[in-house]
Amino acid sequence: MLEKNPLTDTDVMPSKLIQAIANPLFPQVDSLLRSGRHISIDSLDAHAFLMDFQSDLELFYRRYNVELILAPEGFFYLRPKATTLIARSALSELEMLVGKVLCYLYLSPERLAQQGIFSVQEVYDELLNLADENKLLKVVNQRSSGSDLDKQKLAEKVRAAIGRLRRLGMVHHIGEQHSGKFTITEAVFRFGADVRLGDDPREAQLRLIRDGEATNPEALSLEKQAKNQDQAEIENGEDEQTTNFSGVAE
């Protein structure tokens, strides 16, 4: 039996939904959500807007066969159904793995010690420390021999992955645009391991990374991002060009 659309063309739009759509913040917030952005409390105005109109906007987005989700960690995002009318695409295996490393770092004592600030270099080093380097290089090049060129390509892919996750609202740049410093938001819990009662969340996340379980069905539904934007960030240096990666020529 087909599920009835909660708001049809013949229905009268609720007054509070009219207020939400008429709000000056709506176009920007709607565009961010449709692009796959996760909106956390750090985005004060947008987050407050979604909190005020949450139930009404849930009704609105159901028309597009997507759900407006408020995660337990306090951030909003759109979760598409199989019949979604909003374009979507999956993250790559490496992007998923980088996301899981970010979640691991978010749970780490180092986050407090470093006032929550990390660098692209630290993520790259942690990825090599936690995962099998040979497997990582195979992601970049199936016939990888472990050459410096392969390691350079891996570093570039990691940098681009962090850039994409930034556009999804999972990291925020700190300082100058090319400083390579950023903070990690609660939205990285989209990549979090399912933790059983009594388990240590960080240990559970570590097991996932080491076992190579980089995919999460929930996170595979992240909204569409343009592939050429990733390449443009590498070429134009939008992400971070001053941090020295192992094997990257300056």
Short mmCIF file of C-alpha atoms in Angstrom, two decimals:
data_model
loop_
_atom_site.label_atom_id
_atom_site.label_comp_id
_atom_site.label_asym_id
_atom_site.label_seq_id
_atom_site.Cartn_x
_atom_site.Cartn_y
_atom_site.Cartn_z
CA MET A 1 0.00 0.00 0.00
CA LEU A 2 1.40 3.37 -1.02
CA GLU A 3 2.18 5.81 1.75
CA LYS A 4 0.03 8.92 1.51
CA ASN A 5 1.96 12.06 0.81
CA PRO A 6 1.62 14.20 3.96
CA LEU A 7 1.12 17.37 1.92
CA THR A 8 -0.59 17.20 -1.48
CA ASP A 9 -1.23 19.91 -4.05
CA THR A 10 -4.79 20.32 -2.81
CA ASP A 11 -3.86 20.68 0.85
CA VAL A 12 -3.67 24.05 2.56
CA MET A 13 -0.10 24.77 3.59
CA PRO A 14 0.20 25.14 7.39
CA SER A 15 0.73 28.71 8.50
CA LYS A 16 3.96 27.93 10.32
CA LEU A 17 5.39 26.26 7.21
CA ILE A 18 4.51 29.41 5.26
CA GLN A 19 6.44 31.39 7.88
CA ALA A 20 9.41 29.05 7.53
CA ILE A 21 9.55 29.34 3.73
CA ALA A 22 9.10 33.12 3.91
CA ASN A 23 11.95 33.42 6.40
CA PRO A 24 15.04 35.10 4.85
CA LEU A 25 17.18 32.21 6.11
CA PHE A 26 15.18 29.53 4.29
CA PRO A 27 16.81 29.76 0.81
CA GLN A 28 20.32 29.44 2.23
CA VAL A 29 19.48 26.67 4.72
CA ASP A 30 17.49 24.75 2.11
CA SER A 31 20.36 24.97 -0.39
CA LEU A 32 22.86 23.79 2.21
CA LEU A 33 20.74 20.80 3.20
CA ARG A 34 20.12 19.80 -0.42
CA SER A 35 23.86 19.94 -1.13
CA GLY A 36 24.47 17.44 1.67
CA ARG A 37 25.51 19.92 4.33
CA HIS A 38 25.25 18.93 7.98
CA ILE A 39 24.15 21.89 10.08
CA SER A 40 25.46 21.88 13.64
CA ILE A 41 25.09 24.28 16.55
CA ASP A 42 28.21 26.09 15.27
CA SER A 43 25.98 27.57 12.55
CA LEU A 44 23.92 29.46 15.10
CA ASP A 45 21.32 31.14 12.90
CA ALA A 46 20.73 28.19 10.57
CA HIS A 47 20.56 25.72 13.46
CA ALA A 48 18.17 27.91 15.44
CA PHE A 49 15.97 28.27 12.35
CA LEU A 50 15.77 24.48 11.94
CA MET A 51 15.02 24.01 15.63
CA ASP A 52 12.17 26.54 15.44
CA PHE A 53 10.55 25.01 12.34
CA GLN A 54 11.69 21.39 12.58
CA SER A 55 8.29 19.64 12.52
CA ASP A 56 6.97 21.83 9.71
CA LEU A 57 10.07 21.40 7.56
CA GLU A 58 9.94 17.64 8.12
CA LEU A 59 6.53 17.77 6.43
CA PHE A 60 7.94 19.92 3.62
CA TYR A 61 10.86 17.63 2.81
CA ARG A 62 8.74 14.48 2.83
CA ARG A 63 7.30 15.71 -0.45
CA TYR A 64 10.74 15.13 -1.94
CA ASN A 65 11.01 11.67 -0.35
CA VAL A 66 13.74 12.76 2.03
CA GLU A 67 13.76 13.02 5.80
CA LEU A 68 14.97 15.97 7.82
CA ILE A 69 16.96 14.32 10.60
CA LEU A 70 18.06 15.76 13.93
CA ALA A 71 20.88 13.46 15.05
CA PRO A 72 21.39 12.63 18.75
CA GLU A 73 24.56 14.74 18.61
CA GLY A 74 22.48 17.79 17.69
CA PHE A 75 23.13 18.35 13.97
CA PHE A 76 20.60 18.38 11.12
CA TYR A 77 20.87 16.72 7.71
CA LEU A 78 18.68 15.30 4.96
CA ARG A 79 18.41 11.52 4.64
CA PRO A 80 17.10 10.49 1.20
CA LYS A 81 14.88 7.49 0.59
CA ALA A 82 15.29 5.21 -2.41
CA THR A 83 12.67 7.26 -4.28
CA THR A 84 14.19 10.65 -3.45
CA LEU A 85 13.58 13.53 -5.84
CA ILE A 86 16.78 15.24 -4.69
CA ALA A 87 20.01 14.21 -6.40
CA ARG A 88 22.52 12.27 -4.35
CA SER A 89 25.80 10.40 -4.72
CA ALA A 90 27.89 8.09 -2.58
CA LEU A 91 31.21 8.96 -1.03
CA SER A 92 34.23 7.05 -2.23
CA GLU A 93 35.82 4.33 -0.12
CA LEU A 94 38.73 6.60 0.81
CA GLU A 95 36.42 9.50 1.71
CA MET A 96 34.49 7.16 3.98
CA LEU A 97 37.70 5.97 5.64
CA VAL A 98 38.95 9.52 6.15
CA GLY A 99 35.58 10.32 7.73
CA LYS A 100 36.02 7.42 10.14
CA VAL A 101 39.50 8.63 11.06
CA LEU A 102 38.06 12.09 11.75
CA CYS A 103 35.47 10.47 14.02
CA TYR A 104 38.26 8.56 15.77
CA LEU A 105 40.21 11.80 16.29
CA TYR A 106 37.07 13.54 17.56
CA LEU A 107 36.86 10.89 20.31
CA SER A 108 40.58 11.05 21.11
CA PRO A 109 42.18 12.74 24.14
CA GLU A 110 44.29 14.73 21.68
CA ARG A 111 41.23 16.76 20.70
CA LEU A 112 41.05 18.30 24.17
CA ALA A 113 44.82 18.64 24.45
CA GLN A 114 44.94 20.50 21.12
CA GLN A 115 41.82 22.59 21.79
CA GLY A 116 40.05 20.63 19.09
CA ILE A 117 42.40 21.77 16.31
CA PHE A 118 43.90 19.29 13.84
CA SER A 119 45.80 19.52 10.56
CA VAL A 120 45.56 17.68 7.25
CA GLN A 121 49.03 16.26 7.97
CA GLU A 122 47.81 14.76 11.25
CA VAL A 123 44.87 13.09 9.54
CA TYR A 124 47.18 11.66 6.88
CA ASP A 125 49.63 10.37 9.49
CA GLU A 126 46.83 8.88 11.60
CA LEU A 127 45.35 7.18 8.56
CA LEU A 128 48.69 5.52 7.78
CA ASN A 129 49.08 4.57 11.44
CA LEU A 130 45.64 2.98 11.79
CA ALA A 131 45.09 1.40 8.39
CA ASP A 132 47.17 -0.85 6.16
CA GLU A 133 49.29 1.39 3.91
CA ASN A 134 49.39 -1.15 1.08
CA LYS A 135 45.60 -1.35 1.03
CA LEU A 136 45.37 2.44 1.02
CA LEU A 137 47.74 2.69 -1.91
CA LYS A 138 45.68 0.09 -3.79
CA VAL A 139 42.69 2.42 -3.46
CA VAL A 140 44.65 5.01 -5.44
CA ASN A 141 46.30 2.58 -7.85
CA GLN A 142 45.43 -1.11 -8.06
CA ARG A 143 48.94 -1.85 -9.31
CA SER A 144 50.67 0.30 -6.72
CA SER A 145 54.27 -0.61 -5.99
CA GLY A 146 54.53 1.69 -2.99
CA SER A 147 56.43 4.32 -4.96
CA ASP A 148 56.78 7.94 -3.89
CA LEU A 149 54.42 8.89 -6.72
CA ASP A 150 51.72 6.57 -5.36
CA LYS A 151 52.18 8.05 -1.88
CA GLN A 152 51.92 11.54 -3.35
CA LYS A 153 48.66 10.62 -5.05
CA LEU A 154 47.34 9.14 -1.79
CA ALA A 155 48.20 12.36 0.06
CA GLU A 156 46.38 14.41 -2.59
CA LYS A 157 43.35 12.11 -2.33
CA VAL A 158 43.30 12.50 1.46
CA ARG A 159 43.51 16.28 1.11
CA ALA A 160 40.64 16.26 -1.40
CA ALA A 161 38.60 13.95 0.86
CA ILE A 162 38.95 16.38 3.76
CA GLY A 163 37.91 19.17 1.39
CA ARG A 164 34.77 17.32 0.44
CA LEU A 165 33.94 16.52 4.06
CA ARG A 166 34.43 20.20 4.87
CA ARG A 167 31.79 21.09 2.30
CA LEU A 168 29.49 18.60 4.02
CA GLY A 169 29.94 20.48 7.31
CA MET A 170 32.14 17.89 9.03
CA VAL A 171 35.19 20.11 9.50
CA HIS A 172 35.66 23.87 9.78
CA HIS A 173 38.82 25.70 8.70
CA ILE A 174 40.72 27.63 11.35
CA GLY A 175 42.81 30.70 10.57
CA GLU A 176 43.94 31.41 7.02
CA GLN A 177 42.37 29.46 4.18
CA HIS A 178 45.57 27.56 3.38
CA SER A 179 46.73 27.01 6.97
CA GLY A 180 45.67 23.36 6.90
CA LYS A 181 44.18 23.70 10.39
CA PHE A 182 40.60 22.78 11.17
CA THR A 183 38.20 21.66 13.87
CA ILE A 184 36.04 18.55 13.63
CA THR A 185 32.29 18.85 14.12
CA GLU A 186 29.82 16.40 15.66
CA ALA A 187 28.63 15.57 12.15
CA VAL A 188 31.49 13.04 11.83
CA PHE A 189 29.34 10.71 13.93
CA ARG A 190 27.64 9.87 10.63
CA PHE A 191 30.71 7.66 10.28
CA GLY A 192 30.58 6.36 13.84
CA ALA A 193 30.68 2.67 14.67
CA ASP A 194 27.66 1.04 16.25
CA VAL A 195 28.75 0.78 19.86
CA ARG A 196 27.41 -1.98 22.07
CA LEU A 197 26.60 -1.28 25.71
CA GLY A 198 29.85 -1.19 27.66
CA ASP A 199 32.06 -0.76 24.58
CA ASP A 200 34.56 2.06 24.36
CA PRO A 201 33.47 4.27 21.39
CA ARG A 202 37.05 5.03 20.36
CA GLU A 203 38.06 1.36 20.45
CA ALA A 204 34.99 0.43 18.40
CA GLN A 205 35.91 3.06 15.83
CA LEU A 206 39.50 1.81 15.75
CA ARG A 207 38.31 -1.75 15.05
CA LEU A 208 36.24 -0.50 12.13
CA ILE A 209 39.20 1.34 10.61
CA ARG A 210 41.65 -1.52 11.04
CA ASP A 211 39.18 -4.06 9.69
CA GLY A 212 38.76 -1.91 6.60
CA GLU A 213 35.02 -1.49 7.18
CA ALA A 214 34.92 1.96 5.67
CA THR A 215 31.32 1.95 4.52
CA ASN A 216 28.25 2.99 6.44
CA PRO A 217 24.84 2.65 4.70
CA GLU A 218 23.68 5.84 6.40
CA ALA A 219 26.62 7.87 5.18
CA LEU A 220 26.41 6.45 1.68
CA SER A 221 23.35 8.67 1.22
CA LEU A 222 25.27 11.94 1.58
CA GLU A 223 24.10 14.47 -0.96
CA LYS A 224 25.62 14.96 -4.39
CA GLN A 225 28.86 16.91 -4.66
CA ALA A 226 30.42 17.87 -7.99
CA LYS A 227 33.40 15.66 -8.82
CA ASN A 228 35.16 18.48 -10.64
CA GLN A 229 35.08 20.60 -7.49
CA ASP A 230 37.29 18.04 -5.77
CA GLN A 231 39.80 18.23 -8.62
CA ALA A 232 39.63 22.02 -8.63
CA GLU A 233 40.58 22.09 -4.97
CA ILE A 234 43.72 20.07 -5.67
CA GLU A 235 44.69 22.26 -8.63
CA ASN A 236 43.82 25.62 -7.07
CA GLY A 237 45.10 24.80 -3.59
CA GLU A 238 41.76 25.57 -1.95
CA ASP A 239 42.36 23.07 0.81
CA GLU A 240 45.91 23.19 2.11
CA GLN A 241 49.18 23.52 0.29
CA THR A 242 51.68 24.43 3.02
CA THR A 243 51.52 21.24 5.05
CA ASN A 244 54.18 18.76 4.00
CA PHE A 245 52.92 15.26 3.36
CA SER A 246 55.25 12.31 3.30
CA GLY A 247 56.28 11.77 -0.29
CA VAL A 248 54.77 15.01 -1.61
CA ALA A 249 57.10 17.16 -3.65
CA GLU A 250 56.88 20.85 -2.90
#
